[in-house]
C-alpha positions as a printed NumPy array, in Angstrom:
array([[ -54.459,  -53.638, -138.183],
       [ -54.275,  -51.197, -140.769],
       [ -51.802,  -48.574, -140.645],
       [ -52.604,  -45.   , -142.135],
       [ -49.392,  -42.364, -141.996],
       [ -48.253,  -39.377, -143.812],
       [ -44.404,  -39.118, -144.07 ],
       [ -42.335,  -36.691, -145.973],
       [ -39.666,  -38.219, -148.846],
       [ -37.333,  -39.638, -145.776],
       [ -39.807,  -41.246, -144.051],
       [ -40.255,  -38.423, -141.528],
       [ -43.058,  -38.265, -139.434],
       [ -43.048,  -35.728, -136.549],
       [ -40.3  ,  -32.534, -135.63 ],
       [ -39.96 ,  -30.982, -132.353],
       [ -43.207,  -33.093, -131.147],
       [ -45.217,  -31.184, -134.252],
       [ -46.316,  -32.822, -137.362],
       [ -44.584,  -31.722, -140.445],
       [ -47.915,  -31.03 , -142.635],
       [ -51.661,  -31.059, -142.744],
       [ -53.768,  -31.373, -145.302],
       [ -57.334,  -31.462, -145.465],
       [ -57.514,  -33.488, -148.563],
       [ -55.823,  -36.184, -147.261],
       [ -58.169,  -36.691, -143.925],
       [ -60.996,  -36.21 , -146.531],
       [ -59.896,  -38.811, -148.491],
       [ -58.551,  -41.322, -145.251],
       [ -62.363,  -41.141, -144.264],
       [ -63.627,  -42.018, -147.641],
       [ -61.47 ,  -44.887, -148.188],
       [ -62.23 ,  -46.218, -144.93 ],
       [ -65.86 ,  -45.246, -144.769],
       [ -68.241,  -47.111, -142.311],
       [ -64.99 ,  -48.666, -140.865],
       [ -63.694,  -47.492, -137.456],
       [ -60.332,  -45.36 , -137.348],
       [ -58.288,  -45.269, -134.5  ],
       [ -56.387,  -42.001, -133.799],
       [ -54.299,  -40.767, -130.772],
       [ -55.48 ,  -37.34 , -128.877],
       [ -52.491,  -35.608, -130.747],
       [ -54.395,  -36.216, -133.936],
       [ -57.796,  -35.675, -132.505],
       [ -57.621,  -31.88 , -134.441],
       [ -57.252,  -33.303, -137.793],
       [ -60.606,  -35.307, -137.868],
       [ -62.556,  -33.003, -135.452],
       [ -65.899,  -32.441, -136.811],
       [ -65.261,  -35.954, -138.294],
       [ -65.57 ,  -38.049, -135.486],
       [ -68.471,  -41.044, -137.082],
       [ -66.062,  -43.929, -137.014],
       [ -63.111,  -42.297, -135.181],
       [ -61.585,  -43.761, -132.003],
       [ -59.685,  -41.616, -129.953],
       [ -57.491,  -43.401, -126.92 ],
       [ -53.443,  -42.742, -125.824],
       [ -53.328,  -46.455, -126.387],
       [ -54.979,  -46.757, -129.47 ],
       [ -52.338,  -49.172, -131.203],
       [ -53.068,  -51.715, -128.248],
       [ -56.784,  -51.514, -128.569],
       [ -57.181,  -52.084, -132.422],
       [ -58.497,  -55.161, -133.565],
       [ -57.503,  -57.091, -136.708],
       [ -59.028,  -54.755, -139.356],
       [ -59.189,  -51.647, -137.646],
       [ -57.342,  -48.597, -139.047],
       [ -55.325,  -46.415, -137.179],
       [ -54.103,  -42.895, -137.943],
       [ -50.516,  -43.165, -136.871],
       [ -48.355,  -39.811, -136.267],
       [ -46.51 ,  -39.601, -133.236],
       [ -45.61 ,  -43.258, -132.437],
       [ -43.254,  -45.815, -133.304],
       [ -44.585,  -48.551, -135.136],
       [ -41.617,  -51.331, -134.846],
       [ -43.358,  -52.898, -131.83 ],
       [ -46.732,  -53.603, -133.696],
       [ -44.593,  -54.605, -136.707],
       [ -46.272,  -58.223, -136.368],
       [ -49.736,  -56.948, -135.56 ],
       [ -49.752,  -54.752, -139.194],
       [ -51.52 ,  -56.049, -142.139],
       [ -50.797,  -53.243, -144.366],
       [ -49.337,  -49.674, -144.515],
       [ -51.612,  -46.972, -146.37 ],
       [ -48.289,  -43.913, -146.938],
       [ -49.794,  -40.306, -148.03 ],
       [ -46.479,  -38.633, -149.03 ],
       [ -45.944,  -35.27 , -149.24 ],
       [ -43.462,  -35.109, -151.678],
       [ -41.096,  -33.114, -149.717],
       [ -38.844,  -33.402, -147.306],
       [ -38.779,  -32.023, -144.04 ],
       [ -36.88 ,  -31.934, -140.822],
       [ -38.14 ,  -34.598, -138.826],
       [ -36.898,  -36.397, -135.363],
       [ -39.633,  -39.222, -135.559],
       [ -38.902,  -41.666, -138.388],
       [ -41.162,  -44.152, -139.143],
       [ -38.992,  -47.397, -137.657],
       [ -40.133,  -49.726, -140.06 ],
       [ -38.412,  -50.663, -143.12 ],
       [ -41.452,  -50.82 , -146.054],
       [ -38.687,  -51.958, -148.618],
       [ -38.057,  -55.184, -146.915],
       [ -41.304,  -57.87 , -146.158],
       [ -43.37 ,  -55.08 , -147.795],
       [ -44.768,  -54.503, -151.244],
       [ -45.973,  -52.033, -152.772],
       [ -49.419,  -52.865, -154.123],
       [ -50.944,  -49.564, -155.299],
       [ -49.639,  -45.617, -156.048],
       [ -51.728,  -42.901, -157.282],
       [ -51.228,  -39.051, -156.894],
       [ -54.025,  -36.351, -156.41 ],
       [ -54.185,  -32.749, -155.441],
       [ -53.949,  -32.111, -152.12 ],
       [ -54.89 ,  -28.303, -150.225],
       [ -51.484,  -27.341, -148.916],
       [ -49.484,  -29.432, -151.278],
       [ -49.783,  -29.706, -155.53 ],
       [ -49.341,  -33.329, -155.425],
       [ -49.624,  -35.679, -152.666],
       [ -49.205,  -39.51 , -153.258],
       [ -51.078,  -42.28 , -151.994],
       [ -48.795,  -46.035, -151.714],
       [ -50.445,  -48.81 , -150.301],
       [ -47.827,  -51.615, -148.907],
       [ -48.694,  -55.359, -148.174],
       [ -46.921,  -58.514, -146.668]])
């Protein structure tokens, strides 16, 4: 599976059970580069792509149902127990950082590599930056 997150410059992902940021950009831009491929998102993410909902999954257990290839929107779980399961990482940063009490709990500096980078515009933030991380 393909993992999709946005994390702040520590890695943060969630803080007191909210997410840190939105941006509508970045789910624009999720659903282009995964276009006519199916993205699987928890219910606490279910807002973000509402309206959006072609090729979006929605299910609590969403990171046990994904197939090899699927996508899934990750921002409110930990990700160390799929760790095998995960055939790449795509990280939208916000270029910030934030108070956060979900980390994400796997290391991208250590079997992964960082195979692309590119910063756009985002709506709530001047630069937001797109990594893409492979085995």
């Amino acid at each position: 599976m393909h993992i999709i997150l946005c994390l702040d410059d520590h890695n943060g992902m969630l803080f007191h059970h909210r997410r840190q940021s939105r941006d509508r950009v970045v789910i624009q831009e999720i659903l282009e580069s995964w276009k006519g491929k199916r993205i699987w998102i928890s219910p606490f993410s279910f807002a973000l792509f509402q309206g959006n909902e072609e090729n979006v999954l929605v299910d609590e257990s969403f990171l046990e149902k994904a197939k090899e290839g699927d996508s899934c929107f990750v921002e409110d779980k930990s990700l160390n127990p799929y760790k095998d399961a995960i055939e790449s990482f795509t990280v939208y940063r916000w270029n910030r950082h934030y108070p956060a009490d979900l980390v994400l709990d796997v290391d991208l500096n250590s079997e992964w590599h960082l195979v692309s980078q590119k910063d756009f515009p985002g709506y709530s933030h001047a630069t937001i930056t797109k990594e893409v991380y492979k085995r």
